[in-house]
JSON list of C-alpha atoms in Angstrom, two decimals:
[
{"chain": "A", "resi": 1, "resn": "ASN", "atom": "CA", "xyz": [-12.27, -21.03, 2.39]},
{"chain": "A", "resi": 2, "resn": "ARG", "atom": "CA", "xyz": [-8.66, -22.11, 3.60]},
{"chain": "A", "resi": 3, "resn": "THR", "atom": "CA", "xyz": [-7.35, -23.99, 1.02]},
{"chain": "A", "resi": 4, "resn": "GLU", "atom": "CA", "xyz": [-8.84, -21.15, -1.90]},
{"chain": "A", "resi": 5, "resn": "ILE", "atom": "CA", "xyz": [-7.22, -18.22, -0.36]},
{"chain": "A", "resi": 6, "resn": "ALA", "atom": "CA", "xyz": [-3.96, -20.42, -0.26]},
{"chain": "A", "resi": 7, "resn": "LEU", "atom": "CA", "xyz": [-4.04, -20.82, -4.06]},
{"chain": "A", "resi": 8, "resn": "LEU", "atom": "CA", "xyz": [-5.26, -17.33, -4.47]},
{"chain": "A", "resi": 9, "resn": "LEU", "atom": "CA", "xyz": [-2.57, -15.52, -2.75]},
{"chain": "A", "resi": 10, "resn": "GLY", "atom": "CA", "xyz": [-0.61, -17.34, -5.96]},
{"chain": "A", "resi": 11, "resn": "CYS", "atom": "CA", "xyz": [-2.87, -17.00, -8.35]},
{"chain": "A", "resi": 12, "resn": "LEU", "atom": "CA", "xyz": [-3.96, -13.53, -7.83]},
{"chain": "A", "resi": 13, "resn": "SER", "atom": "CA", "xyz": [-2.74, -11.39, -5.26]},
{"chain": "A", "resi": 14, "resn": "LEU", "atom": "CA", "xyz": [0.93, -11.92, -5.74]},
{"chain": "A", "resi": 15, "resn": "PRO", "atom": "CA", "xyz": [0.63, -11.76, -9.67]},
{"chain": "A", "resi": 16, "resn": "TYR", "atom": "CA", "xyz": [-0.94, -8.58, -9.07]},
{"chain": "A", "resi": 17, "resn": "CYS", "atom": "CA", "xyz": [1.22, -6.88, -6.95]},
{"chain": "A", "resi": 18, "resn": "TYR", "atom": "CA", "xyz": [4.06, -7.53, -9.91]},
{"chain": "A", "resi": 19, "resn": "ALA", "atom": "CA", "xyz": [2.07, -5.97, -12.48]},
{"chain": "A", "resi": 20, "resn": "ALA", "atom": "CA", "xyz": [2.93, -2.34, -10.39]},
{"chain": "A", "resi": 21, "resn": "ALA", "atom": "CA", "xyz": [5.77, -1.69, -12.10]},
{"chain": "A", "resi": 22, "resn": "ASP", "atom": "CA", "xyz": [7.70, 0.14, -9.78]},
{"chain": "A", "resi": 23, "resn": "GLY", "atom": "CA", "xyz": [6.87, -1.28, -6.21]},
{"chain": "A", "resi": 24, "resn": "ALA", "atom": "CA", "xyz": [7.81, -4.77, -7.99]},
{"chain": "A", "resi": 25, "resn": "GLN", "atom": "CA", "xyz": [11.07, -3.30, -8.45]},
{"chain": "A", "resi": 26, "resn": "VAL", "atom": "CA", "xyz": [11.64, -3.39, -4.63]},
{"chain": "A", "resi": 27, "resn": "LEU", "atom": "CA", "xyz": [10.79, -7.04, -4.31]},
{"chain": "A", "resi": 28, "resn": "TYR", "atom": "CA", "xyz": [12.89, -7.58, -7.80]},
{"chain": "A", "resi": 29, "resn": "LEU", "atom": "CA", "xyz": [16.12, -5.98, -6.37]},
{"chain": "A", "resi": 30, "resn": "SER", "atom": "CA", "xyz": [15.51, -7.97, -2.72]},
{"chain": "A", "resi": 31, "resn": "GLN", "atom": "CA", "xyz": [15.82, -10.74, -4.72]},
{"chain": "A", "resi": 32, "resn": "ARG", "atom": "CA", "xyz": [13.13, -12.34, -2.25]},
{"chain": "A", "resi": 33, "resn": "LEU", "atom": "CA", "xyz": [10.71, -13.90, -4.64]},
{"chain": "A", "resi": 34, "resn": "HIS", "atom": "CA", "xyz": [12.58, -14.59, -8.38]},
{"chain": "A", "resi": 35, "resn": "GLN", "atom": "CA", "xyz": [15.65, -16.76, -6.41]},
{"chain": "A", "resi": 36, "resn": "ASP", "atom": "CA", "xyz": [13.31, -18.90, -4.70]},
{"chain": "A", "resi": 37, "resn": "ALA", "atom": "CA", "xyz": [9.52, -18.41, -5.26]},
{"chain": "A", "resi": 38, "resn": "PHE", "atom": "CA", "xyz": [8.78, -21.97, -3.76]},
{"chain": "A", "resi": 39, "resn": "LYS", "atom": "CA", "xyz": [9.68, -20.72, -0.98]},
{"chain": "A", "resi": 40, "resn": "ARG", "atom": "CA", "xyz": [8.49, -16.82, -0.53]},
{"chain": "A", "resi": 41, "resn": "LEU", "atom": "CA", "xyz": [4.88, -18.65, -1.56]},
{"chain": "A", "resi": 42, "resn": "GLN", "atom": "CA", "xyz": [4.98, -20.78, 1.36]},
{"chain": "A", "resi": 43, "resn": "GLU", "atom": "CA", "xyz": [6.22, -17.64, 3.74]},
{"chain": "A", "resi": 44, "resn": "THR", "atom": "CA", "xyz": [4.39, -15.80, 2.32]},
{"chain": "A", "resi": 45, "resn": "GLY", "atom": "CA", "xyz": [0.58, -18.67, 2.90]},
{"chain": "A", "resi": 46, "resn": "ALA", "atom": "CA", "xyz": [2.33, -19.06, 6.19]},
{"chain": "A", "resi": 47, "resn": "PHE", "atom": "CA", "xyz": [2.08, -15.36, 7.10]},
{"chain": "A", "resi": 48, "resn": "VAL", "atom": "CA", "xyz": [-1.42, -14.94, 5.99]},
{"chain": "A", "resi": 49, "resn": "PHE", "atom": "CA", "xyz": [-2.41, -17.74, 8.04]},
{"chain": "A", "resi": 50, "resn": "ASN", "atom": "CA", "xyz": [-1.21, -16.85, 11.08]},
{"chain": "A", "resi": 51, "resn": "VAL", "atom": "CA", "xyz": [-2.77, -13.11, 10.97]},
{"chain": "A", "resi": 52, "resn": "THR", "atom": "CA", "xyz": [-6.32, -14.41, 10.21]},
{"chain": "A", "resi": 53, "resn": "ASN", "atom": "CA", "xyz": [-6.08, -17.05, 12.75]},
{"chain": "A", "resi": 54, "resn": "PRO", "atom": "CA", "xyz": [-7.77, -15.57, 16.24]},
{"chain": "A", "resi": 55, "resn": "LEU", "atom": "CA", "xyz": [-6.05, -17.71, 18.56]},
{"chain": "A", "resi": 56, "resn": "ALA", "atom": "CA", "xyz": [-2.66, -15.90, 17.00]},
{"chain": "A", "resi": 57, "resn": "TRP", "atom": "CA", "xyz": [-4.03, -12.57, 17.52]},
{"chain": "A", "resi": 58, "resn": "LYS", "atom": "CA", "xyz": [-5.47, -13.83, 21.18]},
{"chain": "A", "resi": 59, "resn": "SER", "atom": "CA", "xyz": [-1.32, -14.76, 22.53]},
{"chain": "A", "resi": 60, "resn": "GLY", "atom": "CA", "xyz": [0.21, -12.09, 20.39]},
{"chain": "A", "resi": 61, "resn": "GLU", "atom": "CA", "xyz": [2.05, -14.01, 18.02]},
{"chain": "A", "resi": 62, "resn": "ALA", "atom": "CA", "xyz": [-0.08, -12.08, 15.16]},
{"chain": "A", "resi": 63, "resn": "ILE", "atom": "CA", "xyz": [1.12, -8.64, 15.99]},
{"chain": "A", "resi": 64, "resn": "ARG", "atom": "CA", "xyz": [4.31, -9.98, 16.79]},
{"chain": "A", "resi": 65, "resn": "ASN", "atom": "CA", "xyz": [4.36, -11.48, 12.93]},
{"chain": "A", "resi": 66, "resn": "ILE", "atom": "CA", "xyz": [2.98, -7.65, 11.55]},
{"chain": "A", "resi": 67, "resn": "LEU", "atom": "CA", "xyz": [5.61, -5.62, 12.96]},
{"chain": "A", "resi": 68, "resn": "LYS", "atom": "CA", "xyz": [8.43, -7.71, 11.66]},
{"chain": "A", "resi": 69, "resn": "VAL", "atom": "CA", "xyz": [7.11, -7.98, 8.55]},
{"chain": "A", "resi": 70, "resn": "ARG", "atom": "CA", "xyz": [7.22, -3.74, 9.12]},
{"chain": "A", "resi": 71, "resn": "LEU", "atom": "CA", "xyz": [10.67, -4.10, 10.13]},
{"chain": "A", "resi": 72, "resn": "MET", "atom": "CA", "xyz": [11.62, -6.22, 7.03]},
{"chain": "A", "resi": 73, "resn": "HIS", "atom": "CA", "xyz": [9.90, -3.24, 5.23]},
{"chain": "A", "resi": 74, "resn": "ALA", "atom": "CA", "xyz": [12.37, -1.04, 6.64]},
{"chain": "A", "resi": 75, "resn": "ALA", "atom": "CA", "xyz": [15.30, -3.00, 5.86]},
{"chain": "A", "resi": 76, "resn": "ILE", "atom": "CA", "xyz": [14.25, -3.56, 2.46]},
{"chain": "A", "resi": 77, "resn": "ARG", "atom": "CA", "xyz": [14.13, 0.51, 2.19]},
{"chain": "A", "resi": 78, "resn": "HIS", "atom": "CA", "xyz": [17.35, 1.11, 3.10]},
{"chain": "A", "resi": 79, "resn": "TYR", "atom": "CA", "xyz": [19.06, -1.83, 1.22]},
{"chain": "A", "resi": 80, "resn": "CYS", "atom": "CA", "xyz": [17.06, -0.26, -2.06]},
{"chain": "A", "resi": 81, "resn": "LEU", "atom": "CA", "xyz": [18.30, 3.07, -1.72]},
{"chain": "A", "resi": 82, "resn": "GLN", "atom": "CA", "xyz": [21.49, 2.54, -0.76]},
{"chain": "A", "resi": 83, "resn": "SER", "atom": "CA", "xyz": [21.73, 0.01, -2.92]},
{"chain": "A", "resi": 84, "resn": "GLY", "atom": "CA", "xyz": [23.65, 1.98, -5.77]},
{"chain": "A", "resi": 85, "resn": "ARG", "atom": "CA", "xyz": [20.69, 0.08, -8.60]},
{"chain": "A", "resi": 86, "resn": "TRP", "atom": "CA", "xyz": [17.27, 2.50, -6.82]},
{"chain": "A", "resi": 87, "resn": "ASN", "atom": "CA", "xyz": [15.83, 4.83, -9.91]},
{"chain": "A", "resi": 88, "resn": "ASN", "atom": "CA", "xyz": [14.40, 7.86, -8.01]},
{"chain": "A", "resi": 89, "resn": "THR", "atom": "CA", "xyz": [11.06, 7.89, -11.08]},
{"chain": "A", "resi": 90, "resn": "TRP", "atom": "CA", "xyz": [10.24, 4.83, -9.17]},
{"chain": "A", "resi": 91, "resn": "GLY", "atom": "CA", "xyz": [9.31, 6.58, -6.02]},
{"chain": "A", "resi": 92, "resn": "GLN", "atom": "CA", "xyz": [10.31, 5.87, -2.43]},
{"chain": "A", "resi": 93, "resn": "PRO", "atom": "CA", "xyz": [10.99, 1.89, -2.11]},
{"chain": "A", "resi": 94, "resn": "ILE", "atom": "CA", "xyz": [7.74, 0.30, 0.02]},
{"chain": "A", "resi": 95, "resn": "ASN", "atom": "CA", "xyz": [5.60, 3.68, 0.14]},
{"chain": "A", "resi": 96, "resn": "GLN", "atom": "CA", "xyz": [2.39, 4.08, 0.83]},
{"chain": "A", "resi": 97, "resn": "GLU", "atom": "CA", "xyz": [0.98, 3.31, -1.88]},
{"chain": "A", "resi": 98, "resn": "ASP", "atom": "CA", "xyz": [2.47, 0.20, -2.49]},
{"chain": "A", "resi": 99, "resn": "MET", "atom": "CA", "xyz": [1.57, -0.80, 0.54]},
{"chain": "A", "resi": 100, "resn": "ALA", "atom": "CA", "xyz": [-1.55, 0.38, 0.49]},
{"chain": "A", "resi": 101, "resn": "GLY", "atom": "CA", "xyz": [-2.00, -1.77, -2.74]},
{"chain": "A", "resi": 102, "resn": "THR", "atom": "CA", "xyz": [-0.55, -4.91, -1.27]},
{"chain": "A", "resi": 103, "resn": "ASN", "atom": "CA", "xyz": [-3.12, -4.81, 1.83]},
{"chain": "A", "resi": 104, "resn": "LEU", "atom": "CA", "xyz": [-5.89, -4.76, -1.31]},
{"chain": "A", "resi": 105, "resn": "ALA", "atom": "CA", "xyz": [-4.35, -7.68, -2.41]},
{"chain": "A", "resi": 106, "resn": "PHE", "atom": "CA", "xyz": [-4.43, -9.40, 0.18]},
{"chain": "A", "resi": 107, "resn": "SER", "atom": "CA", "xyz": [-8.13, -8.57, 1.05]},
{"chain": "A", "resi": 108, "resn": "TYR", "atom": "CA", "xyz": [-10.74, -6.92, -1.60]},
{"chain": "A", "resi": 109, "resn": "LEU", "atom": "CA", "xyz": [-8.92, -9.19, -3.95]},
{"chain": "A", "resi": 110, "resn": "ILE", "atom": "CA", "xyz": [-9.24, -12.49, -2.28]},
{"chain": "A", "resi": 111, "resn": "ILE", "atom": "CA", "xyz": [-12.81, -11.47, -1.70]},
{"chain": "A", "resi": 112, "resn": "LYS", "atom": "CA", "xyz": [-13.27, -11.19, -5.96]},
{"chain": "A", "resi": 113, "resn": "GLY", "atom": "CA", "xyz": [-11.27, -14.15, -6.51]},
{"chain": "A", "resi": 114, "resn": "LEU", "atom": "CA", "xyz": [-13.37, -16.42, -4.32]},
{"chain": "A", "resi": 115, "resn": "ARG", "atom": "CA", "xyz": [-16.59, -15.01, -5.31]},
{"chain": "A", "resi": 116, "resn": "LYS", "atom": "CA", "xyz": [-15.30, -15.77, -8.71]},
{"chain": "A", "resi": 117, "resn": "ILE", "atom": "CA", "xyz": [-14.39, -19.62, -8.28]},
{"chain": "A", "resi": 118, "resn": "ASN", "atom": "CA", "xyz": [-18.01, -19.49, -6.53]},
{"chain": "A", "resi": 119, "resn": "GLN", "atom": "CA", "xyz": [-17.10, -19.78, -2.82]},
{"chain": "A", "resi": 120, "resn": "ALA", "atom": "CA", "xyz": [-18.02, -16.17, -1.97]},
{"chain": "A", "resi": 121, "resn": "PRO", "atom": "CA", "xyz": [-18.17, -15.04, 1.53]},
{"chain": "A", "resi": 122, "resn": "ASP", "atom": "CA", "xyz": [-21.76, -13.44, 2.58]},
{"chain": "A", "resi": 123, "resn": "ASP", "atom": "CA", "xyz": [-21.66, -9.50, 2.59]},
{"chain": "A", "resi": 124, "resn": "HIS", "atom": "CA", "xyz": [-21.12, -9.57, 6.70]},
{"chain": "A", "resi": 125, "resn": "GLN", "atom": "CA", "xyz": [-17.82, -12.06, 6.02]},
{"chain": "A", "resi": 126, "resn": "ALA", "atom": "CA", "xyz": [-16.66, -9.73, 3.17]},
{"chain": "A", "resi": 127, "resn": "GLU", "atom": "CA", "xyz": [-16.71, -6.75, 5.36]},
{"chain": "A", "resi": 128, "resn": "ALA", "atom": "CA", "xyz": [-15.13, -8.50, 8.33]},
{"chain": "A", "resi": 129, "resn": "TYR", "atom": "CA", "xyz": [-12.56, -9.74, 6.00]},
{"chain": "A", "resi": 130, "resn": "LEU", "atom": "CA", "xyz": [-11.61, -6.53, 4.57]},
{"chain": "A", "resi": 131, "resn": "HIS", "atom": "CA", "xyz": [-12.06, -5.37, 9.01]},
{"chain": "A", "resi": 132, "resn": "LEU", "atom": "CA", "xyz": [-9.03, -7.49, 9.66]},
{"chain": "A", "resi": 133, "resn": "TRP", "atom": "CA", "xyz": [-6.98, -6.35, 7.33]},
{"chain": "A", "resi": 134, "resn": "ASN", "atom": "CA", "xyz": [-7.24, -2.94, 7.82]},
{"chain": "A", "resi": 135, "resn": "VAL", "atom": "CA", "xyz": [-6.40, -3.73, 11.08]},
{"chain": "A", "resi": 136, "resn": "ILE", "atom": "CA", "xyz": [-2.84, -5.32, 9.75]},
{"chain": "A", "resi": 137, "resn": "GLY", "atom": "CA", "xyz": [-2.55, -2.45, 7.58]},
{"chain": "A", "resi": 138, "resn": "CYS", "atom": "CA", "xyz": [-2.75, 0.21, 10.69]},
{"chain": "A", "resi": 139, "resn": "LEU", "atom": "CA", "xyz": [0.04, -1.93, 12.78]},
{"chain": "A", "resi": 140, "resn": "MET", "atom": "CA", "xyz": [1.92, -2.09, 8.86]},
{"chain": "A", "resi": 141, "resn": "GLY", "atom": "CA", "xyz": [2.40, 1.74, 8.79]},
{"chain": "A", "resi": 142, "resn": "VAL", "atom": "CA", "xyz": [-0.63, 2.28, 5.97]},
{"chain": "A", "resi": 143, "resn": "GLN", "atom": "CA", "xyz": [-2.44, 5.98, 6.39]},
{"chain": "A", "resi": 144, "resn": "GLU", "atom": "CA", "xyz": [-5.74, 5.86, 7.84]},
{"chain": "A", "resi": 145, "resn": "SER", "atom": "CA", "xyz": [-6.98, 7.60, 4.46]},
{"chain": "A", "resi": 146, "resn": "LEU", "atom": "CA", "xyz": [-5.36, 4.68, 2.20]},
{"chain": "A", "resi": 147, "resn": "ARG", "atom": "CA", "xyz": [-7.40, 1.95, 4.25]},
{"chain": "A", "resi": 148, "resn": "PRO", "atom": "CA", "xyz": [-10.99, 1.17, 2.42]},
{"chain": "A", "resi": 149, "resn": "LEU", "atom": "CA", "xyz": [-13.93, 1.52, 5.17]},
{"chain": "A", "resi": 150, "resn": "ASN", "atom": "CA", "xyz": [-16.06, -0.92, 3.27]},
{"chain": "A", "resi": 151, "resn": "LEU", "atom": "CA", "xyz": [-15.53, -3.27, -0.17]},
{"chain": "A", "resi": 152, "resn": "ARG", "atom": "CA", "xyz": [-16.84, 0.14, -2.64]},
{"chain": "A", "resi": 153, "resn": "GLU", "atom": "CA", "xyz": [-14.10, 2.16, -1.19]},
{"chain": "A", "resi": 154, "resn": "ALA", "atom": "CA", "xyz": [-11.73, -0.30, -1.69]},
{"chain": "A", "resi": 155, "resn": "PHE", "atom": "CA", "xyz": [-13.19, -1.28, -5.57]},
{"chain": "A", "resi": 156, "resn": "ILE", "atom": "CA", "xyz": [-12.04, 2.43, -6.20]},
{"chain": "A", "resi": 157, "resn": "LEU", "atom": "CA", "xyz": [-8.99, 2.64, -4.67]},
{"chain": "A", "resi": 158, "resn": "ASP", "atom": "CA", "xyz": [-7.91, -0.58, -6.42]},
{"chain": "A", "resi": 159, "resn": "LYS", "atom": "CA", "xyz": [-8.72, 0.76, -9.71]},
{"chain": "A", "resi": 160, "resn": "ALA", "atom": "CA", "xyz": [-7.21, 4.53, -8.53]},
{"chain": "A", "resi": 161, "resn": "ILE", "atom": "CA", "xyz": [-4.13, 2.45, -8.14]},
{"chain": "A", "resi": 162, "resn": "ALA", "atom": "CA", "xyz": [-4.08, -0.20, -10.72]},
{"chain": "A", "resi": 163, "resn": "GLN", "atom": "CA", "xyz": [-4.43, 2.97, -13.21]},
{"chain": "A", "resi": 164, "resn": "ARG", "atom": "CA", "xyz": [-1.56, 4.86, -11.83]},
{"chain": "A", "resi": 165, "resn": "GLN", "atom": "CA", "xyz": [0.90, 1.61, -11.97]},
{"chain": "A", "resi": 166, "resn": "PHE", "atom": "CA", "xyz": [-0.10, -0.52, -14.18]},
{"chain": "A", "resi": 167, "resn": "LYS", "atom": "CA", "xyz": [2.15, -1.47, -16.89]},
{"chain": "A", "resi": 168, "resn": "PRO", "atom": "CA", "xyz": [4.79, -3.59, -18.36]},
{"chain": "A", "resi": 169, "resn": "SER", "atom": "CA", "xyz": [8.51, -3.67, -16.70]},
{"chain": "A", "resi": 170, "resn": "GLU", "atom": "CA", "xyz": [10.81, -6.82, -16.64]},
{"chain": "A", "resi": 171, "resn": "ALA", "atom": "CA", "xyz": [10.97, -7.06, -13.26]},
{"chain": "A", "resi": 172, "resn": "GLY", "atom": "CA", "xyz": [7.34, -7.52, -13.07]},
{"chain": "A", "resi": 173, "resn": "LYS", "atom": "CA", "xyz": [7.67, -10.52, -15.69]},
{"chain": "A", "resi": 174, "resn": "THR", "atom": "CA", "xyz": [10.66, -12.23, -14.06]},
{"chain": "A", "resi": 175, "resn": "LEU", "atom": "CA", "xyz": [8.51, -12.25, -10.71]},
{"chain": "A", "resi": 176, "resn": "THR", "atom": "CA", "xyz": [5.99, -13.81, -12.24]},
{"chain": "A", "resi": 177, "resn": "LYS", "atom": "CA", "xyz": [7.49, -16.26, -14.30]},
{"chain": "A", "resi": 178, "resn": "SER", "atom": "CA", "xyz": [9.39, -17.69, -11.26]},
{"chain": "A", "resi": 179, "resn": "LEU", "atom": "CA", "xyz": [6.27, -18.14, -9.94]},
{"chain": "A", "resi": 180, "resn": "LEU", "atom": "CA", "xyz": [4.46, -19.67, -12.15]},
{"chain": "A", "resi": 181, "resn": "ALA", "atom": "CA", "xyz": [7.56, -22.36, -12.44]},
{"chain": "A", "resi": 182, "resn": "ALA", "atom": "CA", "xyz": [6.66, -22.59, -8.81]},
{"chain": "A", "resi": 183, "resn": "PHE", "atom": "CA", "xyz": [2.73, -23.78, -9.38]},
{"chain": "A", "resi": 184, "resn": "GLU", "atom": "CA", "xyz": [4.29, -25.65, -12.97]},
{"chain": "A", "resi": 185, "resn": "SER", "atom": "CA", "xyz": [6.67, -27.83, -10.57]},
{"chain": "A", "resi": 186, "resn": "LEU", "atom": "CA", "xyz": [3.56, -28.76, -8.32]},
{"chain": "A", "resi": 187, "resn": "ILE", "atom": "CA", "xyz": [1.59, -30.11, -10.83]},
{"chain": "A", "resi": 188, "resn": "GLN", "atom": "CA", "xyz": [0.71, -33.49, -11.47]},
{"chain": "A", "resi": 189, "resn": "PRO", "atom": "CA", "xyz": [0.64, -34.83, -13.19]},
{"chain": "A", "resi": 190, "resn": "ALA", "atom": "CA", "xyz": [3.26, -33.18, -15.69]},
{"chain": "A", "resi": 191, "resn": "PHE", "atom": "CA", "xyz": [0.77, -32.69, -18.81]},
{"chain": "A", "resi": 192, "resn": "LEU", "atom": "CA", "xyz": [-1.76, -30.02, -16.95]},
{"chain": "A", "resi": 193, "resn": "SER", "atom": "CA", "xyz": [1.65, -28.22, -16.10]},
{"chain": "A", "resi": 194, "resn": "GLN", "atom": "CA", "xyz": [0.32, -25.07, -18.28]},
{"chain": "A", "resi": 195, "resn": "VAL", "atom": "CA", "xyz": [-2.95, -24.84, -16.03]},
{"chain": "A", "resi": 196, "resn": "PRO", "atom": "CA", "xyz": [-1.55, -22.76, -13.68]},
{"chain": "A", "resi": 197, "resn": "ALA", "atom": "CA", "xyz": [-0.52, -19.96, -16.54]},
{"chain": "A", "resi": 198, "resn": "ALA", "atom": "CA", "xyz": [-4.40, -20.35, -17.89]},
{"chain": "A", "resi": 199, "resn": "GLN", "atom": "CA", "xyz": [-5.55, -20.15, -14.10]},
{"chain": "A", "resi": 200, "resn": "MET", "atom": "CA", "xyz": [-3.85, -16.58, -13.22]},
{"chain": "A", "resi": 201, "resn": "ARG", "atom": "CA", "xyz": [-4.96, -15.33, -17.04]},
{"chain": "A", "resi": 202, "resn": "TRP", "atom": "CA", "xyz": [-8.89, -16.13, -15.96]},
{"chain": "A", "resi": 203, "resn": "LEU", "atom": "CA", "xyz": [-8.23, -14.24, -12.05]},
{"chain": "A", "resi": 204, "resn": "LEU", "atom": "CA", "xyz": [-6.59, -11.79, -13.13]},
{"chain": "A", "resi": 205, "resn": "GLY", "atom": "CA", "xyz": [-8.05, -10.90, -16.56]},
{"chain": "A", "resi": 206, "resn": "ASP", "atom": "CA", "xyz": [-6.27, -11.04, -20.15]},
{"chain": "A", "resi": 207, "resn": "GLN", "atom": "CA", "xyz": [-5.00, -7.34, -19.64]},
{"chain": "A", "resi": 208, "resn": "VAL", "atom": "CA", "xyz": [-2.55, -7.60, -16.57]},
{"chain": "A", "resi": 209, "resn": "ALA", "atom": "CA", "xyz": [-2.43, -11.29, -17.34]},
{"chain": "A", "resi": 210, "resn": "ASP", "atom": "CA", "xyz": [-0.55, -9.10, -21.04]},
{"chain": "A", "resi": 211, "resn": "LEU", "atom": "CA", "xyz": [1.48, -6.86, -19.09]},
{"chain": "A", "resi": 212, "resn": "LEU", "atom": "CA", "xyz": [2.85, -9.85, -17.05]},
{"chain": "A", "resi": 213, "resn": "ASP", "atom": "CA", "xyz": [3.81, -12.16, -20.40]},
{"chain": "A", "resi": 214, "resn": "ILE", "atom": "CA", "xyz": [1.85, -15.19, -18.46]},
{"chain": "A", "resi": 215, "resn": "PRO", "atom": "CA", "xyz": [1.01, -17.12, -21.83]},
{"chain": "A", "resi": 216, "resn": "SER", "atom": "CA", "xyz": [-2.20, -17.52, -23.31]},
{"chain": "A", "resi": 217, "resn": "VAL", "atom": "CA", "xyz": [-3.07, -21.21, -23.32]},
{"chain": "A", "resi": 218, "resn": "GLU", "atom": "CA", "xyz": [-6.57, -22.23, -24.84]},
{"chain": "A", "resi": 219, "resn": "ILE", "atom": "CA", "xyz": [-7.47, -25.57, -24.11]},
{"chain": "A", "resi": 220, "resn": "GLU", "atom": "CA", "xyz": [-6.82, -24.96, -20.51]},
{"chain": "A", "resi": 221, "resn": "LYS", "atom": "CA", "xyz": [-7.96, -21.42, -20.93]},
{"chain": "A", "resi": 222, "resn": "LYS", "atom": "CA", "xyz": [-11.68, -23.05, -21.46]},
{"chain": "A", "resi": 223, "resn": "LEU", "atom": "CA", "xyz": [-11.46, -25.70, -19.04]},
{"chain": "A", "resi": 224, "resn": "VAL", "atom": "CA", "xyz": [-10.17, -23.93, -15.67]},
{"chain": "A", "resi": 225, "resn": "ARG", "atom": "CA", "xyz": [-13.07, -22.36, -14.97]},
{"chain": "A", "resi": 226, "resn": "PHE", "atom": "CA", "xyz": [-14.80, -25.36, -14.64]},
{"chain": "A", "resi": 227, "resn": "LEU", "atom": "CA", "xyz": [-12.44, -27.37, -12.29]},
{"chain": "A", "resi": 228, "resn": "PRO", "atom": "CA", "xyz": [-12.58, -26.25, -8.64]},
{"chain": "A", "resi": 229, "resn": "ILE", "atom": "CA", "xyz": [-8.64, -24.61, -8.26]},
{"chain": "A", "resi": 230, "resn": "ARG", "atom": "CA", "xyz": [-8.30, -27.30, -5.14]},
{"chain": "A", "resi": 231, "resn": "LEU", "atom": "CA", "xyz": [-8.43, -30.20, -7.54]},
{"chain": "A", "resi": 232, "resn": "ILE", "atom": "CA", "xyz": [-6.32, -28.32, -9.69]},
{"chain": "A", "resi": 233, "resn": "PHE", "atom": "CA", "xyz": [-3.23, -27.81, -7.44]},
{"chain": "A", "resi": 234, "resn": "GLY", "atom": "CA", "xyz": [-4.29, -30.73, -5.03]}
]
């Protein structure tokens, strides 16, 4: 499922994070995703495939990469707070709730996405994947109480964070627009350029997609669920 997971990261996990308006401010202010979305998307994919590779854990490379990201988070927190542009009503940058939500987006949301595109892992595989991301979350500094022990707990935590955090924001819309543009640049032939928007809307659901101003393209929306995701972006 390597290809499917890579595309779900871009079409589901990342825009899902952008729907959390306060957390999206960090990504917008740090300029890490909206100025060169394609490069950042590649970096995200490279990180995920490294930390899901058993050989990278045996060599220690996975742990080094996780700790590098944790250090980067600390630097970005400092930058945001010292920038003069941070609004304290957004909470602390990259706080525990933000990190827990991101961990869910890279674990639980991927499992949901695979089920939606008919590439579902079995229950044992799904629980193992969630456990792996709990280990990653631990190394990232996510508190134990915010690391779900099973898919049911992940479902409840996901709903709680979404209810508290999901709302429209210019930061979230800008990040999503940049991400869509990056995907559209990959589409061949060009007349299918609206398919990424349709794919995102189908995977996210209309409610979240509306928060992010993802275009609703009716023809592609009707077709996208019947086409293998790897064929669309192949």
